[in-house]
mmCIF file of C-alpha atoms and ligand atoms in Angstrom:
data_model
loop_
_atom_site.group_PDB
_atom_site.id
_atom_site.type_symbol
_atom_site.label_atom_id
_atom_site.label_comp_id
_atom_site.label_asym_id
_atom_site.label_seq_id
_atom_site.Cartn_x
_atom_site.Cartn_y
_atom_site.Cartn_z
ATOM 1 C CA UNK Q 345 0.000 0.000 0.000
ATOM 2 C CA UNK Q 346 1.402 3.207 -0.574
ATOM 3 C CA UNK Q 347 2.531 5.649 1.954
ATOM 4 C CA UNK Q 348 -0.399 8.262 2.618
ATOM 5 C CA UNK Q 349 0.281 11.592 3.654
ATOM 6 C CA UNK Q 350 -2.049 14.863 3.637
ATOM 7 C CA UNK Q 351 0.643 17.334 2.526
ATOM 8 C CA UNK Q 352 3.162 16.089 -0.079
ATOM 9 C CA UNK Q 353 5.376 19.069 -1.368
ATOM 10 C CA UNK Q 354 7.567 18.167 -4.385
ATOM 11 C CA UNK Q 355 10.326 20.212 -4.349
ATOM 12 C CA UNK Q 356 12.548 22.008 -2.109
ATOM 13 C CA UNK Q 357 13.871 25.253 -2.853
ATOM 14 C CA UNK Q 358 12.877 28.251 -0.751
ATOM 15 C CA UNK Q 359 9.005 27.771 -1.602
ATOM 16 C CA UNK Q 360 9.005 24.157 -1.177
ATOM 17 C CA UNK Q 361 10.762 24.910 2.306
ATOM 18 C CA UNK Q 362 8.820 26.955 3.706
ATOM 19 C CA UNK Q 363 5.814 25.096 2.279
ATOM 20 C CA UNK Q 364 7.038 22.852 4.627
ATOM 21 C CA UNK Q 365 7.783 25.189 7.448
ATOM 22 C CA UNK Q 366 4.431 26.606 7.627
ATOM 23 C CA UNK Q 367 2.528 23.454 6.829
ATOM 24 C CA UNK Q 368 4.677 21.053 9.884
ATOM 25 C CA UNK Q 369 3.558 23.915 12.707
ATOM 26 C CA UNK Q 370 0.035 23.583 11.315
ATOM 27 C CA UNK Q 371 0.738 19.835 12.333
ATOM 28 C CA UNK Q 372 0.028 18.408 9.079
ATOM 29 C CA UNK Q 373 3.116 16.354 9.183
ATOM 30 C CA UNK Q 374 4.082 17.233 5.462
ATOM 31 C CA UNK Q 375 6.336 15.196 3.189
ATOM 32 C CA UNK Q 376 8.836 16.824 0.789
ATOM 33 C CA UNK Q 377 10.208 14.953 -1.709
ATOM 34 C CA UNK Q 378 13.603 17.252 -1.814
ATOM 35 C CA UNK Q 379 15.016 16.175 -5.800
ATOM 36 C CA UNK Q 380 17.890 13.992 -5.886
ATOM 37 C CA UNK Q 381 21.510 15.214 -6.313
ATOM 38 C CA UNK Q 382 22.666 16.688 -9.863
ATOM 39 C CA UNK Q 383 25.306 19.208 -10.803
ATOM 40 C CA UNK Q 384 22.197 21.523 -12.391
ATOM 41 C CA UNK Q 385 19.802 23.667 -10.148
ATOM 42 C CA UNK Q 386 17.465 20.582 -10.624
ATOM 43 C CA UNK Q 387 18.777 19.048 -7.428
ATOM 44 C CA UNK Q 388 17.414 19.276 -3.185
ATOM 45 C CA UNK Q 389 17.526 23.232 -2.556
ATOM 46 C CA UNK Q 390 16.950 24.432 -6.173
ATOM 47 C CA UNK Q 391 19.091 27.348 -7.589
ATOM 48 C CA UNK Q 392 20.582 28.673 -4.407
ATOM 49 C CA UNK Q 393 22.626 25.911 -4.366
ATOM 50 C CA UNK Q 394 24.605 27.301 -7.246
ATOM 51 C CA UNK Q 395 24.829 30.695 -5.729
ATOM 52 C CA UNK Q 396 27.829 31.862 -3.578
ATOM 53 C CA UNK Q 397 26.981 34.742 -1.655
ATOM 54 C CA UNK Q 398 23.106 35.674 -1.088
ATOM 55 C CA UNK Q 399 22.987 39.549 0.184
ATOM 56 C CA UNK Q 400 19.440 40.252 -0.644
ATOM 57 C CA UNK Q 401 17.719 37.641 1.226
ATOM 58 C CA UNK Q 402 16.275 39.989 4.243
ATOM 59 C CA UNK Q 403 17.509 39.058 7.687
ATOM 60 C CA UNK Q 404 21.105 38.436 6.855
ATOM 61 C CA UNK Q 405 22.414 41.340 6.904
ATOM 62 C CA UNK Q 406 26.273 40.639 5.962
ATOM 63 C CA UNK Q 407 25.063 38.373 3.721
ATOM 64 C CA UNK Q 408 24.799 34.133 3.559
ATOM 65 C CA UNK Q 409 25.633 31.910 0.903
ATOM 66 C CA UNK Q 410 23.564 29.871 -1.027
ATOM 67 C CA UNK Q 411 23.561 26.337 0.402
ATOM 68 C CA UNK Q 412 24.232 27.769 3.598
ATOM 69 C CA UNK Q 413 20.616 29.692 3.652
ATOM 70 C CA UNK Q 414 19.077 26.245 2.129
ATOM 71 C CA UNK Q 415 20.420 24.618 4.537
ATOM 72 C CA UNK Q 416 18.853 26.455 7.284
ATOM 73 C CA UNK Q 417 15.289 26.226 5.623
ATOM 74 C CA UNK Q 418 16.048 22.486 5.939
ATOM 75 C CA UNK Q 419 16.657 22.567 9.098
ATOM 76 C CA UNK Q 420 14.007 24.873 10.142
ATOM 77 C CA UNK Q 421 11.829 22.406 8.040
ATOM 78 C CA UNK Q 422 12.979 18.712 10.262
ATOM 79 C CA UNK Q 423 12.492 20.785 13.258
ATOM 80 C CA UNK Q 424 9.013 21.120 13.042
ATOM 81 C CA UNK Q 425 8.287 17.307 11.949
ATOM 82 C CA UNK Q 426 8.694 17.727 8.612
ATOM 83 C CA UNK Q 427 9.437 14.087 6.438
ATOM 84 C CA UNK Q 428 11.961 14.778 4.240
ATOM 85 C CA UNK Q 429 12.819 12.190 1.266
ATOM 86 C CA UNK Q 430 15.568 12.585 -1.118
ATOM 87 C CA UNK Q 431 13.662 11.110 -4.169
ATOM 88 C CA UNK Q 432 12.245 12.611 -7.912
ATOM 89 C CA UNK Q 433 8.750 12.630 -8.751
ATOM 90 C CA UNK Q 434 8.836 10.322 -11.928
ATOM 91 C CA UNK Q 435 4.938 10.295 -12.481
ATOM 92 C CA UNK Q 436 2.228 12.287 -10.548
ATOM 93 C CA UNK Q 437 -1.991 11.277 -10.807
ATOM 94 C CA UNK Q 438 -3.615 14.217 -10.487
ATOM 95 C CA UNK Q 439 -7.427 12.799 -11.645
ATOM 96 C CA UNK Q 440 -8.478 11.663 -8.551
ATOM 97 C CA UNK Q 441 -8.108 11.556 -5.199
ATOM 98 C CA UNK Q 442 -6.267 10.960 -2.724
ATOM 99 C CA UNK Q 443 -3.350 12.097 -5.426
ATOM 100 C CA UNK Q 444 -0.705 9.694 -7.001
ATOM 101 C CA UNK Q 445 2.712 10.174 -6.576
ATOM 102 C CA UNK Q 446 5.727 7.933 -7.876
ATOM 103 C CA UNK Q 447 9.557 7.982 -7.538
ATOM 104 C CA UNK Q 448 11.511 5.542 -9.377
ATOM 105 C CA UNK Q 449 9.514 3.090 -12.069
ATOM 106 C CA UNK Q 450 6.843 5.455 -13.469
ATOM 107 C CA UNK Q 451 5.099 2.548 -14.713
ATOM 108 C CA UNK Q 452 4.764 0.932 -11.487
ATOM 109 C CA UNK Q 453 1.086 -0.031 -10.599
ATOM 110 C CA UNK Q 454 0.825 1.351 -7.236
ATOM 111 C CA UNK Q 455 2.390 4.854 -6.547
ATOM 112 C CA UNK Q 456 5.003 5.134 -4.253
ATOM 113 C CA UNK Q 457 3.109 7.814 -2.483
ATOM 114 C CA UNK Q 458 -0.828 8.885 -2.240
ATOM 115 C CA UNK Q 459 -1.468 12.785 -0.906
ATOM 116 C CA UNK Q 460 -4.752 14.368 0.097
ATOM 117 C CA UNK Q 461 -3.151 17.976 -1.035
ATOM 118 C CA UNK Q 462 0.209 18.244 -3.224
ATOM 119 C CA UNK Q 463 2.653 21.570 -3.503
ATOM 120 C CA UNK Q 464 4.235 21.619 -6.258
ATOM 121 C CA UNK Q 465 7.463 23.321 -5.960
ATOM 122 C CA UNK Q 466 9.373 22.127 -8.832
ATOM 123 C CA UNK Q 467 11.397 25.502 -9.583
ATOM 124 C CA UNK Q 468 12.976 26.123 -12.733
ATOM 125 C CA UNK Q 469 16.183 26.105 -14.563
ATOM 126 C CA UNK Q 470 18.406 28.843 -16.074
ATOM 127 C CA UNK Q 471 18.903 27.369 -19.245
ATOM 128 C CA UNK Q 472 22.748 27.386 -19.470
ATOM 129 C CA UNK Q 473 25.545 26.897 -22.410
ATOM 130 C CA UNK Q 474 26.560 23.519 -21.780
ATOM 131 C CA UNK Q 475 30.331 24.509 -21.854
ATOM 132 C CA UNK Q 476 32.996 22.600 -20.095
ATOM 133 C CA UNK Q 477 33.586 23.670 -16.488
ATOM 134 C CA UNK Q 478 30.446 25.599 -16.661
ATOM 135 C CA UNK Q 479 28.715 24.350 -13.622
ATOM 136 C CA UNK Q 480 32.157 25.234 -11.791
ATOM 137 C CA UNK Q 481 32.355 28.475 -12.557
ATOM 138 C CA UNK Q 482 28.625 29.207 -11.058
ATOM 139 C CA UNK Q 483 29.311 31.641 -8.401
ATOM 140 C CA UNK Q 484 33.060 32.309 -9.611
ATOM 141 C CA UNK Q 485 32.221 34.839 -11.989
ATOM 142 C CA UNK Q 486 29.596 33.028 -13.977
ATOM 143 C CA UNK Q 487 25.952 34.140 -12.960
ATOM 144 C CA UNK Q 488 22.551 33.375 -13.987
ATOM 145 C CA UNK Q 489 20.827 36.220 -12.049
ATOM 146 C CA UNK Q 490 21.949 39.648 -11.926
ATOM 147 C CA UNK Q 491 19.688 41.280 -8.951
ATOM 148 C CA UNK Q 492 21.619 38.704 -6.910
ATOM 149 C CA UNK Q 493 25.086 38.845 -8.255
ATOM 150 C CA UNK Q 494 25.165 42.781 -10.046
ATOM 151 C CA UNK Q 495 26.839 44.111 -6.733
ATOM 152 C CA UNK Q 496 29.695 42.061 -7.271
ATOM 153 C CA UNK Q 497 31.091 43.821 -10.442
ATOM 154 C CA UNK Q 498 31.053 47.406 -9.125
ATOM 155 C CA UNK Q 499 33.542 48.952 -11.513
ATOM 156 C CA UNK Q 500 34.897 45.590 -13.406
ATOM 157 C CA UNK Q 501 33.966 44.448 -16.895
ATOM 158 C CA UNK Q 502 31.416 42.065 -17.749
ATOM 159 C CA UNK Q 503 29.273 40.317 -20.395
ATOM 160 C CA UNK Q 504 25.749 39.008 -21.132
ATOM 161 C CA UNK Q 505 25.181 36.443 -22.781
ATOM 162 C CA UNK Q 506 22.045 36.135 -25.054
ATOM 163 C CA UNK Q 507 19.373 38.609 -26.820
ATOM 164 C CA UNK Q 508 15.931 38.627 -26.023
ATOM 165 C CA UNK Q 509 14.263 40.784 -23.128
ATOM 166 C CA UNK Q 510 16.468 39.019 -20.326
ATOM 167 C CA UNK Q 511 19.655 39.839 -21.693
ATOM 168 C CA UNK Q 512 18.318 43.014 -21.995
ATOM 169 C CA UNK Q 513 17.384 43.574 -18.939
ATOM 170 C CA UNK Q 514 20.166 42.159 -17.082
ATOM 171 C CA UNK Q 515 22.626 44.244 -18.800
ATOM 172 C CA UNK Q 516 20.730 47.395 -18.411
ATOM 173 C CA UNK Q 517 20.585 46.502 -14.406
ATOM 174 C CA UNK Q 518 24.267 45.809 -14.785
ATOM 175 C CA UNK Q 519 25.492 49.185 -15.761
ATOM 176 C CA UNK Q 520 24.633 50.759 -12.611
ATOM 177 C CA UNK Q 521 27.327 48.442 -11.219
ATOM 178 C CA UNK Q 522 29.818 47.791 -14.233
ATOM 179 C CA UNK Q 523 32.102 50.043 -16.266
ATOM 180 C CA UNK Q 524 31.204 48.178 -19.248
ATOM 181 C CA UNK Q 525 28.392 45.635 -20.269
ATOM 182 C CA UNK Q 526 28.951 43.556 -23.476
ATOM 183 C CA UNK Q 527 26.270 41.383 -24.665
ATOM 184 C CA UNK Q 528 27.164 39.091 -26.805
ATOM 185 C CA UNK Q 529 24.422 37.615 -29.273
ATOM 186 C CA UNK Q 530 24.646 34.330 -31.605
ATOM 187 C CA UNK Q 531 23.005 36.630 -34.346
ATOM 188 C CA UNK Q 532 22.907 40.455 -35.702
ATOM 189 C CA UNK Q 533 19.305 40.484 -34.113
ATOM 190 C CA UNK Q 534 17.774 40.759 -31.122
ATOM 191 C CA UNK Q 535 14.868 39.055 -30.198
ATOM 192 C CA UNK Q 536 14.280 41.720 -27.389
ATOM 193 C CA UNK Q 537 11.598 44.015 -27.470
ATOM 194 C CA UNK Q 538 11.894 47.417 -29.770
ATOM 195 C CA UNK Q 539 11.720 49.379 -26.245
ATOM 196 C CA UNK Q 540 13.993 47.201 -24.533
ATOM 197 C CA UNK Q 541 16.476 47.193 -27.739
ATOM 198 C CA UNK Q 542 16.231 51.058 -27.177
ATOM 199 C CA UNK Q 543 17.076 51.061 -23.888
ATOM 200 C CA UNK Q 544 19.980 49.331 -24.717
ATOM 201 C CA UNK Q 545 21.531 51.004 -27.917
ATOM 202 C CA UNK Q 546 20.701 54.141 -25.515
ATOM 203 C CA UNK Q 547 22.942 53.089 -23.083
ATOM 204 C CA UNK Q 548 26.920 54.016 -23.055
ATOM 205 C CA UNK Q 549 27.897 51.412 -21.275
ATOM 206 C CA UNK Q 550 26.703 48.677 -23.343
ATOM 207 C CA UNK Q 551 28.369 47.076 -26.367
ATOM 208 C CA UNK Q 552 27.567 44.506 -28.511
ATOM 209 C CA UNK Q 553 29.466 41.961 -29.902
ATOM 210 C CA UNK Q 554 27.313 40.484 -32.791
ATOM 211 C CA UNK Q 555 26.897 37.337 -34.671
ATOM 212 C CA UNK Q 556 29.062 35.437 -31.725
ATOM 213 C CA UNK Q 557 28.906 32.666 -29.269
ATOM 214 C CA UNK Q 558 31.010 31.611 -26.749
ATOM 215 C CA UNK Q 559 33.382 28.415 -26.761
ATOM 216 C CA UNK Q 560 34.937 28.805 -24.208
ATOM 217 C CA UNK Q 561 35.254 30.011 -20.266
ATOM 218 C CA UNK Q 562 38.736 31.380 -19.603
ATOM 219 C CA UNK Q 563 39.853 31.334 -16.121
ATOM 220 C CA UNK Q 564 41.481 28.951 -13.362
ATOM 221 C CA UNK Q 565 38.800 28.786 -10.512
ATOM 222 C CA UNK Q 566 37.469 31.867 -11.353
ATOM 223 C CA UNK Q 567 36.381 33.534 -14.709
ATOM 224 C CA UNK Q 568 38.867 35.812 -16.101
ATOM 225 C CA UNK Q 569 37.257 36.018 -20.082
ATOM 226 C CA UNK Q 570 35.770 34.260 -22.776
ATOM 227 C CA UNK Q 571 36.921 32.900 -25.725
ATOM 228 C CA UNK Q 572 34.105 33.881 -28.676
ATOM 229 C CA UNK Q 573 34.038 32.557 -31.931
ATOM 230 C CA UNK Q 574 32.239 34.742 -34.873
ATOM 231 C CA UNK Q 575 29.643 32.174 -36.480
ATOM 232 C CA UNK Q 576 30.134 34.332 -39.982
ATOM 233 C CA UNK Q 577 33.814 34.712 -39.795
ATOM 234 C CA UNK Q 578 34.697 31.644 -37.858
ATOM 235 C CA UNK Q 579 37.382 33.406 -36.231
ATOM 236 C CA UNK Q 580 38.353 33.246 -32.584
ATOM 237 C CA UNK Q 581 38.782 35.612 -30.064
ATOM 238 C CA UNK Q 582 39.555 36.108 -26.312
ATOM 239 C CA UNK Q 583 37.970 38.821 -24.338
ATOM 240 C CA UNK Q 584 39.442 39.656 -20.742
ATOM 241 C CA UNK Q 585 36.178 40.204 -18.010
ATOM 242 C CA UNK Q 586 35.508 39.601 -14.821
ATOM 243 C CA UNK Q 587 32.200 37.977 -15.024
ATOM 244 C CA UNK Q 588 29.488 36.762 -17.241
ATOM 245 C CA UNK Q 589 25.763 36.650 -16.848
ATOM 246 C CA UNK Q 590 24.149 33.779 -18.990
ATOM 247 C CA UNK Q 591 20.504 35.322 -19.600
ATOM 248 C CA UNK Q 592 19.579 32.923 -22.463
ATOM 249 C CA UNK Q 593 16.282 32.008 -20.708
ATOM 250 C CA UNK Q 594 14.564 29.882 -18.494
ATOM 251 C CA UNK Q 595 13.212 26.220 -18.067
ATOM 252 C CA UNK Q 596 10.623 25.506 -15.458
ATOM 253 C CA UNK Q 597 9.948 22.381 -14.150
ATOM 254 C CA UNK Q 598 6.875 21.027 -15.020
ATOM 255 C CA UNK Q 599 7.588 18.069 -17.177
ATOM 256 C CA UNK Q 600 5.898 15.795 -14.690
ATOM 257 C CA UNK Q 601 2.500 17.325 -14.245
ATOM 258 C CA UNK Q 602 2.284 17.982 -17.943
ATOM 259 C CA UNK Q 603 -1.318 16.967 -19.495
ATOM 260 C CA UNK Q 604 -2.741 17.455 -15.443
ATOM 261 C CA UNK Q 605 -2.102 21.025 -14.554
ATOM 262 C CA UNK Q 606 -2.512 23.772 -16.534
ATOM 263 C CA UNK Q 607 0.473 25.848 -17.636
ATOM 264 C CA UNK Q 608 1.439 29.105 -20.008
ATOM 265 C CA UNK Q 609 2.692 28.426 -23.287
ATOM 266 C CA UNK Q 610 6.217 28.824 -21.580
ATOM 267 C CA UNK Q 611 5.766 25.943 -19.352
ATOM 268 C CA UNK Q 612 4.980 27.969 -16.160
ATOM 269 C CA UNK Q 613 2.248 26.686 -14.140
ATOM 270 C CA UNK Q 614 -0.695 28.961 -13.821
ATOM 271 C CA UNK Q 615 -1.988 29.538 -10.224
ATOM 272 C CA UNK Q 616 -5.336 31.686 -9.512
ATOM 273 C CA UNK Q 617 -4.759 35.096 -9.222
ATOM 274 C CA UNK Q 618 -3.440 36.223 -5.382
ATOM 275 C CA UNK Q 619 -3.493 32.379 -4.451
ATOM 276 C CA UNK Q 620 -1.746 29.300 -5.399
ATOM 277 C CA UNK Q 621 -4.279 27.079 -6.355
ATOM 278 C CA UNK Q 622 -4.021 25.580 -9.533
ATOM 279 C CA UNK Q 623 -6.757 24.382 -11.958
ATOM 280 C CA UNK Q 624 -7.296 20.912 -10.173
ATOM 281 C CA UNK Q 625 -8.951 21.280 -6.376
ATOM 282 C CA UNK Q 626 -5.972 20.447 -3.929
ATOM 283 C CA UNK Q 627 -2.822 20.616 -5.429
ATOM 284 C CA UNK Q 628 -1.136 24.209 -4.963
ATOM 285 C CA UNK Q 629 1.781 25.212 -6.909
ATOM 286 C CA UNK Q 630 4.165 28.132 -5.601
ATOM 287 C CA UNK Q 631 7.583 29.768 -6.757
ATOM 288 C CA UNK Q 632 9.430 30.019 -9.510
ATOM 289 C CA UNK Q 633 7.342 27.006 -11.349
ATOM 290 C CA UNK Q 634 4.604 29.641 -11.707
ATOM 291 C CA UNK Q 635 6.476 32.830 -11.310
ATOM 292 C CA UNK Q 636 8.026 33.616 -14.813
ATOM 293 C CA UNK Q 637 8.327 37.637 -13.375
ATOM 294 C CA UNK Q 638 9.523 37.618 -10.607
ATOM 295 C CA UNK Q 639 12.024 34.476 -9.855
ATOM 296 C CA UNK Q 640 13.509 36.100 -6.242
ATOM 297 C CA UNK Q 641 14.380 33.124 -3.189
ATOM 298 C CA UNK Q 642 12.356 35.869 -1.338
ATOM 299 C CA UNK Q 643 9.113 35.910 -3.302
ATOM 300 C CA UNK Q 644 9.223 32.221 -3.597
ATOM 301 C CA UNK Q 645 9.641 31.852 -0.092
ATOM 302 C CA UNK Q 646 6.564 34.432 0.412
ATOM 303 C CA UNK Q 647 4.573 31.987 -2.657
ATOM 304 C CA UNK Q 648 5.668 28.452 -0.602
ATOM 305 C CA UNK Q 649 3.958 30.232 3.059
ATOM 306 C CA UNK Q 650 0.331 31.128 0.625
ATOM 307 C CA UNK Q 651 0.932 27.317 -0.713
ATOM 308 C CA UNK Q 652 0.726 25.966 2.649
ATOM 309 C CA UNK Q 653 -1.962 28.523 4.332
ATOM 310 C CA UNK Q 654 -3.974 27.671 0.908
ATOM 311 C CA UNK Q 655 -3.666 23.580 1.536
ATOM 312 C CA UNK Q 656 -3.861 24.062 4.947
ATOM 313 C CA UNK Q 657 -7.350 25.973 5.036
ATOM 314 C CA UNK Q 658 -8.276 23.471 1.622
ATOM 315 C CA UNK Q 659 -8.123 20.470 3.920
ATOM 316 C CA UNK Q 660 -9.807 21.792 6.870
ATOM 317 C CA UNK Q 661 -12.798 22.326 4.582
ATOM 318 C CA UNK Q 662 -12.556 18.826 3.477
ATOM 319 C CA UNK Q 663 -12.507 17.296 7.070
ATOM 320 C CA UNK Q 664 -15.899 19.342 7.423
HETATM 321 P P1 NAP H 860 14.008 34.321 -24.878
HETATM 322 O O1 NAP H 860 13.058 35.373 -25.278
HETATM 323 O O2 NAP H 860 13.736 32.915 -25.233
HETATM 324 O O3 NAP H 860 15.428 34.740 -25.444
HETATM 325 C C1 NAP H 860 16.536 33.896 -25.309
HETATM 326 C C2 NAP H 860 17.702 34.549 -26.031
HETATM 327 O O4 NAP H 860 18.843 33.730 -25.809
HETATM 328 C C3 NAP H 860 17.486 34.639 -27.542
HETATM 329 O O5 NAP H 860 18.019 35.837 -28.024
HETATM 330 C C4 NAP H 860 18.249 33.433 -28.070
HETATM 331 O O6 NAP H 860 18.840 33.644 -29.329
HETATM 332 C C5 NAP H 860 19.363 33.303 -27.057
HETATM 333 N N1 NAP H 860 19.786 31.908 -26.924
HETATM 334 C C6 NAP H 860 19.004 30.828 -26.649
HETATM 335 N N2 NAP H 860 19.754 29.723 -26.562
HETATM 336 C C7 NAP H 860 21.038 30.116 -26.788
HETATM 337 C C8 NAP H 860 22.266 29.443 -26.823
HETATM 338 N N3 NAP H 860 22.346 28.127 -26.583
HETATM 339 N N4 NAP H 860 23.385 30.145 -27.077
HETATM 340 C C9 NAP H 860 23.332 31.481 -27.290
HETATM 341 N N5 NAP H 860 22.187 32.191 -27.262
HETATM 342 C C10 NAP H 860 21.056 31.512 -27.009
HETATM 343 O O7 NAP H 860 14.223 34.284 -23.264
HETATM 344 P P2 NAP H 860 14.207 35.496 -22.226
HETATM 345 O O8 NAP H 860 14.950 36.657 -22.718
HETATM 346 O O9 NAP H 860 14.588 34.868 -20.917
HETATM 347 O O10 NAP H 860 12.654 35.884 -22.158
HETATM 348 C C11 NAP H 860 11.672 34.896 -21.844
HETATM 349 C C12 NAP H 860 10.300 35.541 -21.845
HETATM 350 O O11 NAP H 860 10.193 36.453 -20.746
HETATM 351 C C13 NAP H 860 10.030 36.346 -23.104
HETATM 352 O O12 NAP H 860 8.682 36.215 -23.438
HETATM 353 C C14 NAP H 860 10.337 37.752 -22.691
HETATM 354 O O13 NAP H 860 9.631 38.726 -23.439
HETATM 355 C C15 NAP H 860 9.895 37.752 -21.231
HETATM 356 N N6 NAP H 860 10.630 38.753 -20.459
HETATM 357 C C16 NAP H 860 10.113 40.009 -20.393
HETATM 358 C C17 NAP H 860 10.799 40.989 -19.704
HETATM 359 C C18 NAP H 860 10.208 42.351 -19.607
HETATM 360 O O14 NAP H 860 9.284 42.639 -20.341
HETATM 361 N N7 NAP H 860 10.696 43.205 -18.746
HETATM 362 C C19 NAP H 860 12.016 40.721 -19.093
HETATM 363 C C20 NAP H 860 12.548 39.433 -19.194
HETATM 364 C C21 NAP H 860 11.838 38.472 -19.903
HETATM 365 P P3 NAP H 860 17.942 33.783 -30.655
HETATM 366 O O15 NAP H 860 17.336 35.141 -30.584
HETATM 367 O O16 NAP H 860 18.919 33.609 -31.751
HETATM 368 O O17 NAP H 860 16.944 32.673 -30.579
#
């Protein structure tokens, strides 16, 4: 028989944490199924785990890094009771309840786990190069997110990497920290929008280095340049910079509960407006696998606290 639980949260990044957090001290003894290990942000604790220092998540006020904060949200988590299982959802059931839940064999008969109310928080994934010793350089000069890691290249030279709004956007943030942005684009294009391109050309800090990809990350622990290649030209160059944001989009989670819940045409999971509920009754879905705007630890953490209130006040209605 499987394992029945009225809280499972899949995932366990700041939401899924404090999901858990919230839903343990309203004693509903809640599972999380945490991810298993990987070297992407696909793995227990989500993206902060590929972050070094963390100095806009409030309460720390000299800063904390990544796996250090996640860490503590575990923690904080077990204390309360919560059940914590280092396993991947491989299948959910979603049609009827008490909900379906498998890890492992998705084509096992019996899920591994049934749930009277699920949280889904599955996260995303910054879509990344897929360059050697990229993972490694995460944190060491190579950055997916540049609210968190801007600060760190007051005065030093940097580059983004991509061209549609992100890019856009992250270099135009940049500037206010960096004595020169370069965003480098595989075509002479950008898929950015006119205003945004605006912005941009506007800017003096900003160059563009068109019609070129990277092939390389220069640097021995840390990043000290790339090495581009023009796709026209075929011809190689290095550039000497201190860091590199990737801003070539994101990838959220959702593979699982495709088909079941209801998503954007970008994969994102769509909750009711100022709630989490999704489009099936009992199953509540908070950070960044429905937040395509936002994507902060802080806001997730604020979506995984509605998640459990939501479930939390669900369930009591269905006791009567
Ligand atoms: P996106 O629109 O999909 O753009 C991704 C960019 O990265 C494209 O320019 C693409 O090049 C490039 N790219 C993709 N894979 C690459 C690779 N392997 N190597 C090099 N370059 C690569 O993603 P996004 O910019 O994250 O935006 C996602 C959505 O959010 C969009 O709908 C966007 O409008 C929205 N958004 C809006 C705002 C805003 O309005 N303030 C801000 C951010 C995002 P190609 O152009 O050649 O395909």
């Amino acid at each position: 028989m499987p394992d029945t639980h009225e809280v499972v949260i899949i995932g366990s990044g700041p939401a899924g944490l404090t999901a858990a957090i919230y839903s343990a001290r309203a004693n509903l003894s809640p599972l999380v199924l945490e991810g298993e290990p990987s070297n992407t942000s696909d793995q227990p604790g989500g993206q902060l785990m590929l972050t070094t220092d963390v100095e806009n998540y409030p309460g720390f006020a000299d800063g904390i890094t990544g796996p250090e904060l996640m860490q503590a949200f575990r923690d904080q988590a077990l204390r309360f009771g919560t059940q914590i299982e280092t396993v991947k959802a491989s299948r959910v059931d979603l049609t009827k309840r008490p909900f379906g839940i498998w890890v492992g064999d998705p084509q096992a008969l019996e899920p591994t786990y049934q749930a009277q109310s699920v949280i889904v928080a599955t996260g995303a994934e910054s879509l990344m190069l897929g360059l050697d010793r990229e993972i490694a350089f995460v944190g060491r000069g190579l950055s997916t997110c540049a609210t968190c890691d801007g600060f760190f290249f007051r005065g030093r030279e940097i580059a983004v990497v991509g061209g549609g709004d992100s890019a856009i956007e992250e270099a135009t943030f940049l500037t206010r920290f960096a004595s020169k942005v370069t965003i480098i684009h595989r075509r002479d294009t950008l898929r950015a929008s006119k205003i945004m391109q605006k912005r941009a050309f506007d800017n003096p800090k900003i160059e563009f280095l068109w019609d070129t990809v990277v092939a390389k990350y220069l640097g021995n622990g840390s990043i000290s340049g790339l090495r581009v290649q023009n796709v026209k030209t075929e011809q190689m160059s290095d550039l000497s910079l201190s860091g590199v944001f990737i801003a070539i989009g994101h990838k959220p989670n959702t593979d699982v509960f495709k088909g079941q819940l209801e998503m954007k045409d970008n994969g994102y999971l769509i909750t009711q407006p100022g709630s989490s509920r999704t489009n099936i009754e009992g199953v509540f879905a908070c950070g960044d696998v429905q937040d395509d705007v936002y994507r902060q630890a802080v806001t997730a953490a604020g979506s995984g606290c509605m998640a459990a209130l939501d479930a939390e006040r669900w369930l009591e209605a269905q006791h009567g």
